[in-house]
Short mmCIF file of N, CA and C in Angstrom, two decimals:
data_model
loop_
_atom_site.label_atom_id
_atom_site.label_comp_id
_atom_site.label_asym_id
_atom_site.label_seq_id
_atom_site.Cartn_x
_atom_site.Cartn_y
_atom_site.Cartn_z
N MET A 126 76.88 130.75 175.69
CA MET A 126 76.40 130.74 174.33
C MET A 126 77.37 129.90 173.50
N SER A 127 76.83 129.00 172.70
CA SER A 127 77.68 128.15 171.87
C SER A 127 78.24 128.95 170.70
N ILE A 128 79.34 128.46 170.15
CA ILE A 128 79.95 129.12 169.00
C ILE A 128 78.99 129.13 167.83
N LEU A 129 78.26 128.03 167.63
CA LEU A 129 77.30 127.95 166.52
C LEU A 129 76.20 129.01 166.68
N HIS A 130 75.69 129.16 167.91
CA HIS A 130 74.66 130.17 168.16
C HIS A 130 75.20 131.58 167.92
N PHE A 131 76.42 131.83 168.39
CA PHE A 131 77.07 133.12 168.20
C PHE A 131 77.22 133.45 166.72
N LEU A 132 77.73 132.49 165.93
CA LEU A 132 77.91 132.70 164.49
C LEU A 132 76.59 132.93 163.79
N ALA A 133 75.58 132.12 164.12
CA ALA A 133 74.27 132.27 163.49
C ALA A 133 73.69 133.64 163.79
N ARG A 134 73.85 134.10 165.01
CA ARG A 134 73.32 135.40 165.41
C ARG A 134 74.01 136.53 164.64
N ASN A 135 75.34 136.47 164.52
CA ASN A 135 76.08 137.50 163.80
C ASN A 135 75.80 137.47 162.31
N ILE A 136 75.67 136.30 161.73
CA ILE A 136 75.36 136.19 160.30
C ILE A 136 73.97 136.75 160.03
N LEU A 137 73.01 136.42 160.88
CA LEU A 137 71.65 136.95 160.72
C LEU A 137 71.65 138.47 160.82
N SER A 138 72.36 139.01 161.79
CA SER A 138 72.45 140.46 161.94
C SER A 138 73.05 141.10 160.69
N SER A 139 74.13 140.54 160.19
CA SER A 139 74.78 141.08 158.99
C SER A 139 73.86 141.00 157.78
N PHE A 140 73.15 139.89 157.65
CA PHE A 140 72.23 139.72 156.52
C PHE A 140 71.11 140.75 156.57
N ILE A 141 70.52 140.92 157.74
CA ILE A 141 69.43 141.89 157.87
C ILE A 141 69.91 143.29 157.52
N LEU A 142 71.05 143.68 158.06
CA LEU A 142 71.57 145.02 157.79
C LEU A 142 71.92 145.21 156.32
N SER A 143 72.59 144.23 155.72
CA SER A 143 72.97 144.39 154.31
C SER A 143 71.74 144.42 153.42
N SER A 144 70.72 143.64 153.76
CA SER A 144 69.48 143.65 152.97
C SER A 144 68.80 145.00 153.05
N LEU A 145 68.73 145.52 154.25
CA LEU A 145 68.05 146.80 154.43
C LEU A 145 68.77 147.94 153.74
N PHE A 146 70.10 147.97 153.84
CA PHE A 146 70.85 149.09 153.29
C PHE A 146 71.11 148.95 151.80
N SER A 147 71.12 147.75 151.27
CA SER A 147 71.37 147.61 149.84
C SER A 147 70.12 147.90 149.02
N GLN A 148 68.95 147.82 149.63
CA GLN A 148 67.72 148.09 148.90
C GLN A 148 67.67 149.53 148.40
N ASN A 149 68.07 150.45 149.25
CA ASN A 149 68.04 151.86 148.85
C ASN A 149 68.94 152.65 149.78
N ALA A 150 70.16 152.86 149.37
CA ALA A 150 71.13 153.55 150.22
C ALA A 150 70.72 154.98 150.52
N SER A 151 69.91 155.57 149.65
CA SER A 151 69.51 156.96 149.86
C SER A 151 68.11 157.07 150.46
N ALA A 152 67.64 155.98 151.06
CA ALA A 152 66.31 155.99 151.65
C ALA A 152 66.22 157.09 152.71
N ALA A 153 65.04 157.65 152.83
CA ALA A 153 64.85 158.73 153.79
C ALA A 153 65.06 158.22 155.21
N VAL A 154 65.66 159.03 156.01
CA VAL A 154 65.87 158.72 157.42
C VAL A 154 64.61 159.11 158.16
N ALA A 155 64.13 158.23 159.03
CA ALA A 155 62.91 158.53 159.78
C ALA A 155 63.07 158.11 161.23
N GLN A 156 62.38 158.80 162.11
CA GLN A 156 62.42 158.46 163.53
C GLN A 156 62.04 157.00 163.71
N ASN A 157 62.79 156.28 164.51
CA ASN A 157 62.62 154.85 164.79
C ASN A 157 62.93 153.96 163.59
N GLY A 158 63.43 154.53 162.50
CA GLY A 158 63.86 153.73 161.35
C GLY A 158 65.18 153.05 161.68
N ILE A 159 65.50 152.02 160.93
CA ILE A 159 66.72 151.24 161.17
C ILE A 159 67.94 151.97 160.63
N CYS A 160 69.04 151.91 161.38
CA CYS A 160 70.30 152.49 160.95
C CYS A 160 71.44 151.54 161.33
N ASP A 161 72.63 151.85 160.86
CA ASP A 161 73.83 151.05 161.15
C ASP A 161 74.80 151.95 161.90
N THR A 162 75.05 151.63 163.16
CA THR A 162 75.87 152.51 164.00
C THR A 162 77.31 152.63 163.52
N SER A 163 77.76 151.69 162.69
CA SER A 163 79.14 151.79 162.18
C SER A 163 79.23 152.68 160.95
N ARG A 164 78.10 152.89 160.27
CA ARG A 164 78.11 153.73 159.06
C ARG A 164 77.37 155.04 159.24
N ASP A 165 76.32 155.04 160.00
CA ASP A 165 75.49 156.24 160.18
C ASP A 165 76.00 157.04 161.37
N ILE A 166 77.19 157.61 161.19
CA ILE A 166 77.85 158.30 162.30
C ILE A 166 77.48 159.78 162.38
N PHE A 167 76.91 160.32 161.32
CA PHE A 167 76.54 161.74 161.33
C PHE A 167 75.11 161.92 161.81
N LEU A 168 74.88 163.01 162.52
CA LEU A 168 73.53 163.38 162.90
C LEU A 168 72.80 163.79 161.63
N ARG A 169 71.49 163.62 161.59
CA ARG A 169 70.71 163.92 160.39
C ARG A 169 69.64 164.96 160.67
N ILE A 170 69.30 165.68 159.63
CA ILE A 170 68.21 166.65 159.69
C ILE A 170 66.90 165.87 159.79
N GLU A 171 66.01 166.31 160.64
CA GLU A 171 64.71 165.67 160.80
C GLU A 171 63.92 165.85 159.50
N PRO A 172 63.28 164.79 158.97
CA PRO A 172 62.64 164.85 157.65
C PRO A 172 61.62 165.97 157.44
N SER A 173 60.90 166.38 158.47
CA SER A 173 59.91 167.44 158.27
C SER A 173 60.56 168.81 158.17
N GLY A 174 61.87 168.88 158.48
CA GLY A 174 62.59 170.14 158.37
C GLY A 174 62.57 170.99 159.62
N ASN A 175 62.06 170.46 160.72
CA ASN A 175 62.03 171.20 161.98
C ASN A 175 63.46 171.44 162.44
N PRO A 176 63.93 172.69 162.47
CA PRO A 176 65.33 172.96 162.81
C PRO A 176 65.67 172.79 164.28
N GLN A 177 64.68 172.58 165.13
CA GLN A 177 64.94 172.44 166.56
C GLN A 177 65.16 171.00 166.99
N VAL A 178 65.07 170.06 166.04
CA VAL A 178 65.30 168.65 166.34
C VAL A 178 66.19 168.03 165.27
N TYR A 179 66.78 166.90 165.59
CA TYR A 179 67.64 166.17 164.66
C TYR A 179 67.56 164.69 165.00
N LEU A 180 68.10 163.85 164.12
CA LEU A 180 68.08 162.41 164.34
C LEU A 180 69.49 161.89 164.60
N HIS A 181 69.59 160.94 165.53
CA HIS A 181 70.86 160.36 165.96
C HIS A 181 70.71 158.84 165.93
N CYS A 182 71.65 158.13 165.30
CA CYS A 182 71.60 156.67 165.23
C CYS A 182 72.05 156.09 166.58
N ILE A 183 71.14 155.40 167.26
CA ILE A 183 71.39 154.85 168.59
C ILE A 183 71.40 153.32 168.52
N SER A 184 72.39 152.69 169.12
CA SER A 184 72.51 151.23 169.12
C SER A 184 71.34 150.59 169.86
N VAL A 185 70.91 149.42 169.35
CA VAL A 185 69.90 148.64 170.06
C VAL A 185 70.54 147.48 170.81
N GLY A 186 71.88 147.44 170.82
CA GLY A 186 72.60 146.41 171.57
C GLY A 186 72.74 145.09 170.86
N PHE A 187 72.60 145.10 169.53
CA PHE A 187 72.72 143.87 168.75
C PHE A 187 73.60 144.17 167.54
N GLY A 188 74.86 143.84 167.62
CA GLY A 188 75.78 144.14 166.53
C GLY A 188 75.84 145.64 166.28
N THR A 189 75.76 146.01 165.02
CA THR A 189 75.78 147.44 164.67
C THR A 189 74.38 147.96 164.36
N LEU A 190 73.37 147.17 164.69
CA LEU A 190 71.99 147.55 164.44
C LEU A 190 71.60 148.71 165.36
N GLY A 191 70.95 149.70 164.77
CA GLY A 191 70.50 150.85 165.55
C GLY A 191 69.18 151.37 165.03
N VAL A 192 68.64 152.35 165.71
CA VAL A 192 67.43 153.04 165.27
C VAL A 192 67.68 154.54 165.34
N TRP A 193 67.01 155.28 164.45
CA TRP A 193 67.13 156.74 164.46
C TRP A 193 66.26 157.28 165.59
N GLN A 194 66.89 158.00 166.50
CA GLN A 194 66.20 158.58 167.64
C GLN A 194 66.14 160.09 167.49
N LEU A 195 64.97 160.65 167.75
CA LEU A 195 64.76 162.10 167.67
C LEU A 195 65.35 162.77 168.91
N GLU A 196 66.18 163.77 168.69
CA GLU A 196 66.81 164.53 169.77
C GLU A 196 66.42 166.00 169.60
N SER A 197 66.33 166.71 170.70
CA SER A 197 65.95 168.13 170.67
C SER A 197 67.13 169.03 171.01
N CYS A 198 67.17 170.17 170.36
CA CYS A 198 68.17 171.18 170.69
C CYS A 198 67.73 171.92 171.95
N PRO A 199 68.68 172.47 172.70
CA PRO A 199 68.32 173.31 173.84
C PRO A 199 67.50 174.52 173.37
N ALA A 200 66.74 175.08 174.28
CA ALA A 200 65.92 176.26 173.95
C ALA A 200 66.78 177.36 173.36
N GLY A 201 66.29 177.98 172.29
CA GLY A 201 67.00 179.08 171.65
C GLY A 201 68.06 178.65 170.65
N GLN A 202 68.21 177.35 170.43
CA GLN A 202 69.20 176.86 169.48
C GLN A 202 68.53 176.03 168.39
N ILE A 203 69.21 175.93 167.24
CA ILE A 203 68.73 175.09 166.15
C ILE A 203 69.88 174.21 165.66
N PHE A 204 69.51 173.11 165.00
CA PHE A 204 70.50 172.16 164.52
C PHE A 204 71.07 172.62 163.19
N PHE A 205 72.39 172.66 163.11
CA PHE A 205 73.10 172.96 161.86
C PHE A 205 73.84 171.70 161.44
N TYR A 206 73.43 171.13 160.30
CA TYR A 206 74.05 169.89 159.83
C TYR A 206 75.55 170.07 159.64
N SER A 207 75.96 171.19 159.05
CA SER A 207 77.38 171.41 158.78
C SER A 207 78.22 171.46 160.05
N GLU A 208 77.62 171.86 161.15
CA GLU A 208 78.30 171.93 162.44
C GLU A 208 78.15 170.63 163.23
N GLN A 209 77.13 169.84 162.87
CA GLN A 209 76.80 168.61 163.59
C GLN A 209 76.49 168.88 165.06
N ARG A 210 75.81 170.01 165.28
CA ARG A 210 75.43 170.36 166.65
C ARG A 210 74.38 171.46 166.61
N CYS A 211 73.80 171.70 167.77
CA CYS A 211 72.83 172.78 167.93
C CYS A 211 73.55 174.04 168.39
N ILE A 212 73.25 175.15 167.75
CA ILE A 212 73.80 176.44 168.16
C ILE A 212 72.75 177.51 167.90
N SER A 213 72.93 178.67 168.53
CA SER A 213 71.97 179.76 168.31
C SER A 213 72.24 180.37 166.94
N VAL A 214 71.21 180.94 166.35
CA VAL A 214 71.36 181.59 165.05
C VAL A 214 72.37 182.73 165.15
N GLU A 215 72.32 183.46 166.24
CA GLU A 215 73.25 184.58 166.44
C GLU A 215 74.70 184.08 166.46
N GLN A 216 74.93 182.96 167.14
CA GLN A 216 76.27 182.39 167.21
C GLN A 216 76.74 181.96 165.83
N ARG A 217 75.84 181.39 165.04
CA ARG A 217 76.19 180.94 163.69
C ARG A 217 76.53 182.14 162.81
N ILE A 218 75.76 183.20 162.89
CA ILE A 218 76.04 184.41 162.10
C ILE A 218 77.39 184.98 162.49
N ALA A 219 77.67 185.02 163.80
CA ALA A 219 78.96 185.54 164.28
C ALA A 219 80.11 184.69 163.75
N GLN A 220 79.94 183.36 163.71
CA GLN A 220 80.97 182.48 163.17
C GLN A 220 81.22 182.77 161.70
N GLU A 221 80.13 182.93 160.94
CA GLU A 221 80.27 183.20 159.51
C GLU A 221 80.94 184.55 159.26
N MET A 222 80.60 185.54 160.06
CA MET A 222 81.22 186.85 159.90
C MET A 222 82.71 186.78 160.22
N HIS A 223 83.07 186.00 161.21
CA HIS A 223 84.47 185.84 161.61
C HIS A 223 85.27 185.10 160.53
N GLU A 224 84.61 184.20 159.80
CA GLU A 224 85.30 183.40 158.79
C GLU A 224 85.45 184.11 157.45
N LEU A 225 84.73 185.22 157.25
CA LEU A 225 84.82 185.93 155.98
C LEU A 225 86.19 186.58 155.82
N PRO A 226 86.72 186.57 154.61
CA PRO A 226 87.99 187.28 154.37
C PRO A 226 87.81 188.77 154.63
N VAL A 227 88.85 189.43 155.05
CA VAL A 227 88.79 190.86 155.39
C VAL A 227 88.31 191.69 154.21
N ASN A 228 88.76 191.38 153.00
CA ASN A 228 88.40 192.19 151.83
C ASN A 228 87.04 191.82 151.23
N SER A 229 86.26 190.99 151.88
CA SER A 229 84.97 190.60 151.31
C SER A 229 83.95 191.72 151.36
N PHE A 230 84.18 192.75 152.16
CA PHE A 230 83.25 193.87 152.25
C PHE A 230 83.63 195.01 151.32
N ILE A 231 84.72 194.87 150.60
CA ILE A 231 85.20 195.94 149.73
C ILE A 231 84.65 195.78 148.34
#
């Protein structure tokens, strides 16, 4: 690959990404929608609110260009954004109970 071709390809990639993200930084995340693997590092809640699935920005092999891919939690678990992972509701409740200060029940 020539240097000119390499530069043109990278400039085009940067232009496309900056155009897409500058239009609306708070645009809704959607399955198969475009993402930037260098910036979209957090897993996202699926737009319909289904707690058993989440979205993950996956590289398409061209610069930092990626697409949002739908991922499923294992059976019996749901996605917690604050944890950035799937866990059972029972496990989450146990974690919250463990994190409460001792005098919170008084």
